[in-house]
PDB file of C-alpha atoms in Angstrom:
ATOM      1  CA  MET S   1       0.000   0.000   0.000  1.00  0.00           C
ATOM      2  CA  LYS S   2       1.289   3.447  -0.920  1.00  0.00           C
ATOM      3  CA  PHE S   3      -0.015   5.607   1.922  1.00  0.00           C
ATOM      4  CA  PRO S   4      -2.625   7.060   2.119  1.00  0.00           C
ATOM      5  CA  PHE S   5      -4.212   4.859  -0.546  1.00  0.00           C
ATOM      6  CA  GLN S   6      -5.651   1.355  -0.437  1.00  0.00           C
ATOM      7  CA  SER S   7      -5.181  -1.398  -3.007  1.00  0.00           C
ATOM      8  CA  LYS S   8      -8.631  -0.887  -4.551  1.00  0.00           C
ATOM      9  CA  THR S   9     -10.466   2.142  -5.916  1.00  0.00           C
ATOM     10  CA  PRO S  10     -14.198   2.773  -6.502  1.00  0.00           C
ATOM     11  CA  LEU S  11     -13.855   2.307 -10.270  1.00  0.00           C
ATOM     12  CA  SER S  12     -11.346  -0.551 -10.366  1.00  0.00           C
ATOM     13  CA  ALA S  13     -14.151  -3.142 -10.377  1.00  0.00           C
ATOM     14  CA  TYR S  14     -15.729  -4.583 -13.542  1.00  0.00           C
ATOM     15  CA  PRO S  15     -17.182  -3.107 -15.745  1.00  0.00           C
ATOM     16  CA  TYR S  16     -15.417   0.214 -14.948  1.00  0.00           C
ATOM     17  CA  ASN S  17     -11.926  -1.323 -15.084  1.00  0.00           C
ATOM     18  CA  SER S  18      -9.873   1.662 -13.951  1.00  0.00           C
ATOM     19  CA  ARG S  19      -6.182   0.723 -13.878  1.00  0.00           C
ATOM     20  CA  ILE S  20      -5.240   3.263 -11.177  1.00  0.00           C
ATOM     21  CA  ALA S  21      -5.275   0.806  -8.270  1.00  0.00           C
ATOM     22  CA  LYS S  22      -2.917  -1.618 -10.028  1.00  0.00           C
ATOM     23  CA  SER S  23      -0.704   0.915 -11.772  1.00  0.00           C
ATOM     24  CA  GLU S  24      -0.258   3.418  -8.912  1.00  0.00           C
ATOM     25  CA  PHE S  25      -1.275   1.922  -5.540  1.00  0.00           C
ATOM     26  CA  SER S  26      -0.145  -1.712  -5.816  1.00  0.00           C
ATOM     27  CA  THR S  27       1.578  -3.300  -2.817  1.00  0.00           C
ATOM     28  CA  THR S  28       3.490  -5.751  -5.017  1.00  0.00           C
ATOM     29  CA  GLN S  29       4.839  -3.613  -7.870  1.00  0.00           C
ATOM     30  CA  PRO S  30       6.316  -0.124  -8.367  1.00  0.00           C
ATOM     31  CA  ALA S  31       4.035   2.780  -9.172  1.00  0.00           C
ATOM     32  CA  LYS S  32       4.048   3.474 -12.900  1.00  0.00           C
ATOM     33  CA  ASN S  33       3.518   7.204 -12.325  1.00  0.00           C
ATOM     34  CA  ASN S  34       1.189   7.483 -15.320  1.00  0.00           C
ATOM     35  CA  ILE S  35       0.243  11.091 -14.668  1.00  0.00           C
ATOM     36  CA  LEU S  36      -1.395  12.041 -17.973  1.00  0.00           C
ATOM     37  CA  HIS S  37      -3.372  10.295 -20.710  1.00  0.00           C
ATOM     38  CA  GLY S  38      -2.298  11.191 -24.247  1.00  0.00           C
ATOM     39  CA  PHE S  39      -5.212  10.512 -26.582  1.00  0.00           C
ATOM     40  CA  VAL S  40      -4.039   9.510 -30.061  1.00  0.00           C
ATOM     41  CA  PRO S  41      -6.126  10.270 -33.186  1.00  0.00           C
ATOM     42  CA  GLY S  42      -7.446   7.030 -34.648  1.00  0.00           C
ATOM     43  CA  ASN S  43      -7.320   5.071 -31.380  1.00  0.00           C
ATOM     44  CA  ALA S  44     -10.660   4.262 -29.773  1.00  0.00           C
ATOM     45  CA  LEU S  45     -11.445   5.945 -26.452  1.00  0.00           C
ATOM     46  CA  GLN S  46     -11.719   3.428 -23.623  1.00  0.00           C
ATOM     47  CA  ALA S  47     -14.338   3.853 -20.892  1.00  0.00           C
ATOM     48  CA  SER S  48     -11.693   2.752 -18.377  1.00  0.00           C
ATOM     49  CA  GLU S  49      -9.527   5.746 -19.353  1.00  0.00           C
ATOM     50  CA  LEU S  50     -12.312   8.190 -18.487  1.00  0.00           C
ATOM     51  CA  ASN S  51     -12.634   6.466 -15.123  1.00  0.00           C
ATOM     52  CA  GLU S  52      -8.868   6.718 -14.589  1.00  0.00           C
ATOM     53  CA  ILE S  53      -8.908  10.457 -15.267  1.00  0.00           C
ATOM     54  CA  GLN S  54     -11.517  10.877 -12.520  1.00  0.00           C
ATOM     55  CA  GLU S  55      -9.545   8.815 -10.023  1.00  0.00           C
ATOM     56  CA  ASN S  56      -6.303  10.596 -10.920  1.00  0.00           C
ATOM     57  CA  PHE S  57      -7.988  13.899 -10.129  1.00  0.00           C
ATOM     58  CA  TYR S  58      -9.104  12.730  -6.692  1.00  0.00           C
ATOM     59  CA  LYS S  59      -5.732  11.076  -6.047  1.00  0.00           C
ATOM     60  CA  ASN S  60      -4.070  14.459  -6.557  1.00  0.00           C
ATOM     61  CA  LEU S  61      -6.678  16.247  -4.460  1.00  0.00           C
ATOM     62  CA  THR S  62      -6.174  13.757  -1.611  1.00  0.00           C
ATOM     63  CA  LEU S  63      -2.396  14.188  -1.693  1.00  0.00           C
ATOM     64  CA  HIS S  64      -2.710  17.985  -1.715  1.00  0.00           C
ATOM     65  CA  ASN S  65      -4.958  17.856   1.344  1.00  0.00           C
ATOM     66  CA  TYR S  66      -2.448  15.688   3.207  1.00  0.00           C
ATOM     67  CA  LEU S  67       0.386  17.984   2.084  1.00  0.00           C
ATOM     68  CA  LEU S  68      -1.323  20.937   3.753  1.00  0.00           C
ATOM     69  CA  ARG S  69      -1.875  18.959   6.937  1.00  0.00           C
ATOM     70  CA  ASN S  70       1.689  17.661   6.998  1.00  0.00           C
ATOM     71  CA  TRP S  71       3.403  20.979   6.310  1.00  0.00           C
ATOM     72  CA  ILE S  72       1.136  23.834   7.388  1.00  0.00           C
ATOM     73  CA  PHE S  73      -0.081  22.424  10.690  1.00  0.00           C
ATOM     74  CA  ILE S  74       3.211  21.089  12.024  1.00  0.00           C
ATOM     75  CA  GLY S  75       4.171  22.218  15.529  1.00  0.00           C
ATOM     76  CA  SER S  76       5.272  25.817  15.816  1.00  0.00           C
ATOM     77  CA  SER S  77       8.603  24.743  17.306  1.00  0.00           C
ATOM     78  CA  ASP S  78       9.342  22.826  14.113  1.00  0.00           C
ATOM     79  CA  PHE S  79       8.276  25.616  11.805  1.00  0.00           C
ATOM     80  CA  THR S  80      11.540  27.521  11.812  1.00  0.00           C
ATOM     81  CA  SER S  81      14.438  28.370   9.553  1.00  0.00           C
ATOM     82  CA  GLY S  82      16.834  28.369  12.492  1.00  0.00           C
ATOM     83  CA  ASN S  83      17.963  31.954  11.991  1.00  0.00           C
ATOM     84  CA  GLY S  84      14.843  34.067  11.737  1.00  0.00           C
ATOM     85  CA  ASP S  85      14.344  33.860   7.969  1.00  0.00           C
ATOM     86  CA  PRO S  86      10.686  33.518   6.972  1.00  0.00           C
ATOM     87  CA  VAL S  87       9.467  29.995   6.285  1.00  0.00           C
ATOM     88  CA  TYR S  88       7.076  29.771   3.360  1.00  0.00           C
ATOM     89  CA  GLY S  89       4.421  27.232   2.449  1.00  0.00           C
ATOM     90  CA  PRO S  90       5.161  23.829   0.909  1.00  0.00           C
ATOM     91  CA  SER S  91       5.332  24.904  -2.719  1.00  0.00           C
ATOM     92  CA  TRP S  92       8.451  25.792  -4.651  1.00  0.00           C
ATOM     93  CA  ILE S  93       9.826  25.071  -8.104  1.00  0.00           C
ATOM     94  CA  GLY S  94      11.601  21.780  -7.539  1.00  0.00           C
ATOM     95  CA  ALA S  95      10.468  18.762  -5.521  1.00  0.00           C
ATOM     96  CA  VAL S  96       8.386  18.765  -2.322  1.00  0.00           C
ATOM     97  CA  PRO S  97       8.117  15.599  -0.189  1.00  0.00           C
ATOM     98  CA  PHE S  98       4.717  14.435   1.048  1.00  0.00           C
ATOM     99  CA  HIS S  99       5.836  14.958   4.678  1.00  0.00           C
ATOM    100  CA  PRO S 100       8.778  17.203   5.657  1.00  0.00           C
ATOM    101  CA  PHE S 101      10.180  14.874   8.323  1.00  0.00           C
ATOM    102  CA  ASN S 102       8.809  11.408   7.500  1.00  0.00           C
ATOM    103  CA  SER S 103       9.347  11.207   3.726  1.00  0.00           C
ATOM    104  CA  ILE S 104      13.018  12.156   4.046  1.00  0.00           C
ATOM    105  CA  ARG S 105      15.269  11.099   6.936  1.00  0.00           C
ATOM    106  CA  VAL S 106      18.469  12.980   7.795  1.00  0.00           C
ATOM    107  CA  ILE S 107      21.047  11.552  10.209  1.00  0.00           C
ATOM    108  CA  ASP S 108      24.373  13.378  10.390  1.00  0.00           C
ATOM    109  CA  ASN S 109      25.419  13.789   6.729  1.00  0.00           C
ATOM    110  CA  THR S 110      23.267  10.968   5.372  1.00  0.00           C
ATOM    111  CA  ILE S 111      19.949  11.655   3.669  1.00  0.00           C
ATOM    112  CA  THR S 112      17.446   8.896   2.966  1.00  0.00           C
ATOM    113  CA  PHE S 113      14.867   9.728   0.320  1.00  0.00           C
ATOM    114  CA  LYS S 114      12.197   7.230   1.286  1.00  0.00           C
ATOM    115  CA  LYS S 115       9.612   5.518  -0.860  1.00  0.00           C
ATOM    116  CA  ALA S 116       6.937   8.203  -0.709  1.00  0.00           C
ATOM    117  CA  TRP S 117       5.000  10.729  -2.774  1.00  0.00           C
ATOM    118  CA  TYR S 118       6.728  13.854  -4.068  1.00  0.00           C
ATOM    119  CA  LEU S 119       5.215  16.941  -5.711  1.00  0.00           C
ATOM    120  CA  VAL S 120       7.412  17.884  -8.679  1.00  0.00           C
ATOM    121  CA  ASP S 121       7.456  20.348 -11.568  1.00  0.00           C
ATOM    122  CA  ASP S 122       7.751  19.040 -15.082  1.00  0.00           C
ATOM    123  CA  PHE S 123       9.154  21.052 -17.998  1.00  0.00           C
ATOM    124  CA  SER S 124       5.808  22.803 -18.562  1.00  0.00           C
ATOM    125  CA  GLY S 125       5.642  24.253 -15.052  1.00  0.00           C
ATOM    126  CA  ILE S 126       2.734  21.964 -14.122  1.00  0.00           C
ATOM    127  CA  LYS S 127       3.115  20.260 -10.751  1.00  0.00           C
ATOM    128  CA  PHE S 128       2.502  16.524 -10.568  1.00  0.00           C
ATOM    129  CA  TRP S 129       2.439  13.983  -7.759  1.00  0.00           C
ATOM    130  CA  ILE S 130       4.750  11.017  -8.366  1.00  0.00           C
ATOM    131  CA  TYR S 131       5.844   8.104  -6.180  1.00  0.00           C
ATOM    132  CA  ASN S 132       9.501   7.411  -5.437  1.00  0.00           C
ATOM    133  CA  ASN S 133       9.869   3.673  -6.037  1.00  0.00           C
ATOM    134  CA  THR S 134      13.489   3.407  -4.888  1.00  0.00           C
ATOM    135  CA  GLU S 135      14.869   4.378  -1.479  1.00  0.00           C
ATOM    136  CA  TYR S 136      17.937   6.535  -2.135  1.00  0.00           C
ATOM    137  CA  ILE S 137      20.586   6.819   0.598  1.00  0.00           C
ATOM    138  CA  PHE S 138      22.865   9.763  -0.110  1.00  0.00           C
ATOM    139  CA  THR S 139      25.873  11.048   1.839  1.00  0.00           C
ATOM    140  CA  TYR S 140      26.334  14.777   1.292  1.00  0.00           C
ATOM    141  CA  THR S 141      29.201  17.172   1.912  1.00  0.00           C
ATOM    142  CA  PRO S 142      28.061  20.037   4.203  1.00  0.00           C
ATOM    143  CA  THR S 143      29.296  22.816   1.925  1.00  0.00           C
ATOM    144  CA  VAL S 144      27.383  26.014   2.654  1.00  0.00           C
ATOM    145  CA  GLY S 145      25.199  27.260  -0.185  1.00  0.00           C
ATOM    146  CA  GLU S 146      25.096  24.017  -2.174  1.00  0.00           C
ATOM    147  CA  PHE S 147      21.889  22.316  -3.277  1.00  0.00           C
ATOM    148  CA  ILE S 148      20.619  18.751  -2.974  1.00  0.00           C
ATOM    149  CA  GLY S 149      17.778  17.363  -5.015  1.00  0.00           C
ATOM    150  CA  ILE S 150      16.335  14.602  -7.166  1.00  0.00           C
ATOM    151  CA  LYS S 151      16.655  13.884 -10.862  1.00  0.00           C
ATOM    152  CA  LEU S 152      13.594  13.061 -12.953  1.00  0.00           C
ATOM    153  CA  GLU S 153      13.070  11.089 -16.129  1.00  0.00           C
ATOM    154  CA  LYS S 154      10.109  11.700 -18.411  1.00  0.00           C
ATOM    155  CA  LYS S 155       8.682   9.129 -20.809  1.00  0.00           C
ATOM    156  CA  TYR S 156       5.783   8.690 -23.209  1.00  0.00           C
ATOM    157  CA  ILE S 157       4.449   5.130 -22.927  1.00  0.00           C
ATOM    158  CA  THR S 158       2.457   3.346 -25.639  1.00  0.00           C
ATOM    159  CA  ALA S 159       0.697  -0.016 -25.604  1.00  0.00           C
ATOM    160  CA  ALA S 160       3.789  -1.412 -27.333  1.00  0.00           C
ATOM    161  CA  ASP S 161       5.731  -0.491 -24.178  1.00  0.00           C
ATOM    162  CA  ASP S 162       2.984  -1.497 -21.738  1.00  0.00           C
ATOM    163  CA  PRO S 163       0.472  -4.103 -23.006  1.00  0.00           C
ATOM    164  CA  THR S 164      -1.914  -3.340 -20.118  1.00  0.00           C
ATOM    165  CA  LEU S 165      -2.916  -0.207 -22.071  1.00  0.00           C
ATOM    166  CA  PHE S 166      -4.795  -2.261 -24.660  1.00  0.00           C
ATOM    167  CA  ASP S 167      -8.589  -2.241 -24.382  1.00  0.00           C
ATOM    168  CA  ASN S 168      -9.631  -3.875 -21.093  1.00  0.00           C
ATOM    169  CA  SER S 169     -13.420  -3.643 -21.460  1.00  0.00           C
ATOM    170  CA  SER S 170     -13.732  -7.419 -21.119  1.00  0.00           C
ATOM    171  CA  GLY S 171     -11.877  -7.358 -17.796  1.00  0.00           C
ATOM    172  CA  PHE S 172      -8.423  -8.053 -19.239  1.00  0.00           C
ATOM    173  CA  SER S 173      -6.115  -6.300 -21.702  1.00  0.00           C
ATOM    174  CA  ASN S 174      -6.893  -7.545 -25.204  1.00  0.00           C
ATOM    175  CA  SER S 175      -4.093  -6.863 -27.720  1.00  0.00           C
ATOM    176  CA  SER S 176      -6.460  -7.529 -30.636  1.00  0.00           C
ATOM    177  CA  LEU S 177      -8.454  -4.409 -29.699  1.00  0.00           C
ATOM    178  CA  SER S 178      -7.582  -0.705 -29.572  1.00  0.00           C
ATOM    179  CA  PRO S 179      -4.403   0.325 -27.742  1.00  0.00           C
ATOM    180  CA  GLY S 180      -6.194   3.410 -26.433  1.00  0.00           C
ATOM    181  CA  ALA S 181      -4.327   6.420 -25.031  1.00  0.00           C
ATOM    182  CA  ASP S 182      -0.607   6.729 -24.427  1.00  0.00           C
ATOM    183  CA  ARG S 183       0.660   7.699 -20.968  1.00  0.00           C
ATOM    184  CA  TYR S 184       3.004  10.449 -19.824  1.00  0.00           C
ATOM    185  CA  GLN S 185       5.263   9.347 -16.963  1.00  0.00           C
ATOM    186  CA  LEU S 186       7.645  11.077 -14.579  1.00  0.00           C
ATOM    187  CA  ASN S 187       9.944   9.009 -12.383  1.00  0.00           C
ATOM    188  CA  ILE S 188      12.676   9.755  -9.855  1.00  0.00           C
ATOM    189  CA  ILE S 189      15.926   8.149 -11.034  1.00  0.00           C
ATOM    190  CA  ASP S 190      18.730   9.697  -8.944  1.00  0.00           C
ATOM    191  CA  VAL S 191      19.846  12.148  -6.232  1.00  0.00           C
ATOM    192  CA  TYR S 192      22.448  14.901  -6.643  1.00  0.00           C
ATOM    193  CA  GLN S 193      24.433  17.596  -4.843  1.00  0.00           C
ATOM    194  CA  SER S 194      25.440  20.703  -6.770  1.00  0.00           C
ATOM    195  CA  ALA S 195      27.356  23.916  -6.102  1.00  0.00           C
ATOM    196  CA  THR S 196      24.609  25.889  -7.846  1.00  0.00           C
ATOM    197  CA  GLN S 197      20.844  25.900  -7.926  1.00  0.00           C
ATOM    198  CA  GLN S 198      19.827  23.187 -10.387  1.00  0.00           C
ATOM    199  CA  THR S 199      16.101  23.530 -10.895  1.00  0.00           C
ATOM    200  CA  ASN S 200      15.509  24.894 -14.363  1.00  0.00           C
ATOM    201  CA  ILE S 201      12.372  23.316 -15.751  1.00  0.00           C
ATOM    202  CA  THR S 202      13.120  24.378 -19.341  1.00  0.00           C
ATOM    203  CA  THR S 203      16.660  22.964 -19.574  1.00  0.00           C
ATOM    204  CA  ASN S 204      17.044  19.975 -17.232  1.00  0.00           C
ATOM    205  CA  GLU S 205      15.255  17.380 -15.120  1.00  0.00           C
ATOM    206  CA  ASN S 206      16.944  18.259 -11.799  1.00  0.00           C
ATOM    207  CA  ARG S 207      14.635  19.373  -8.988  1.00  0.00           C
ATOM    208  CA  ASP S 208      16.097  20.994  -5.870  1.00  0.00           C
ATOM    209  CA  VAL S 209      14.844  19.877  -2.457  1.00  0.00           C
ATOM    210  CA  PHE S 210      17.393  21.294   0.020  1.00  0.00           C
ATOM    211  CA  LYS S 211      19.901  24.102   0.367  1.00  0.00           C
ATOM    212  CA  ILE S 212      22.786  23.730   2.845  1.00  0.00           C
ATOM    213  CA  ALA S 213      22.555  26.518   5.425  1.00  0.00           C
ATOM    214  CA  SER S 214      25.376  28.459   7.100  1.00  0.00           C
ATOM    215  CA  THR S 215      25.299  26.064  10.053  1.00  0.00           C
ATOM    216  CA  GLY S 216      25.784  23.083   7.735  1.00  0.00           C
ATOM    217  CA  SER S 217      22.195  22.022   8.365  1.00  0.00           C
ATOM    218  CA  LEU S 218      19.723  21.253   5.599  1.00  0.00           C
ATOM    219  CA  ARG S 219      16.964  23.693   4.797  1.00  0.00           C
ATOM    220  CA  TYR S 220      14.159  22.934   2.418  1.00  0.00           C
ATOM    221  CA  ILE S 221      13.877  25.478  -0.385  1.00  0.00           C
ATOM    222  CA  ASN S 222      11.095  27.179   1.610  1.00  0.00           C
ATOM    223  CA  ASN S 223      13.647  27.678   4.494  1.00  0.00           C
ATOM    224  CA  LEU S 224      12.262  25.022   6.855  1.00  0.00           C
ATOM    225  CA  VAL S 225      15.121  23.231   8.644  1.00  0.00           C
ATOM    226  CA  HIS S 226      14.921  19.442   8.594  1.00  0.00           C
ATOM    227  CA  LYS S 227      14.542  18.539  12.268  1.00  0.00           C
ATOM    228  CA  ASN S 228      16.051  14.987  12.205  1.00  0.00           C
ATOM    229  CA  GLN S 229      19.555  16.458  12.194  1.00  0.00           C
TER     230      GLN S 229
END
């Protein structure tokens, strides 16, 4: 289960056949992070795809609601930059973890980017929720002013890449029927440290999460100090 979701959704049952539960919330396989449907001229529209668009919308709404709870209503003693700088809300151009202290663990100079949801910007400036399928353990050098973040990979997926995208109106994917819509994916593939700010949505896939403060501690881009240190 990929918290806060369960392994079934309202429209995953026959005859609605939404793929969201299996593709994004499965307990046995990585999330595919199919964030958009790309409808192709000449391919038949699948009823299941319309159901997936609905569930994707409410998935994002649910995650946004939890994001506000996790970041805005944290204890006042936690909500500090450590030096009096203002701490802003949980939205910046880069990557924002689902929970500021649970999604990422920091012990000494070791950062663990856990398997969790992250809110990221793609090249268009649109923010999308994606799931980190790999736990990244990263040892950083506490050089003041440097940035630490995650690297994304974007893909367009067709039924040739993923046979489950063929028409599933009969309850299973039938390759003799329409392949339906393509999918747009974003996935986290690496972690980096850089001497300069890396997030530039028009030129690269790097998304800053932290900046190293004057004390050597890690601040999120909104100035909140990670409290595990």
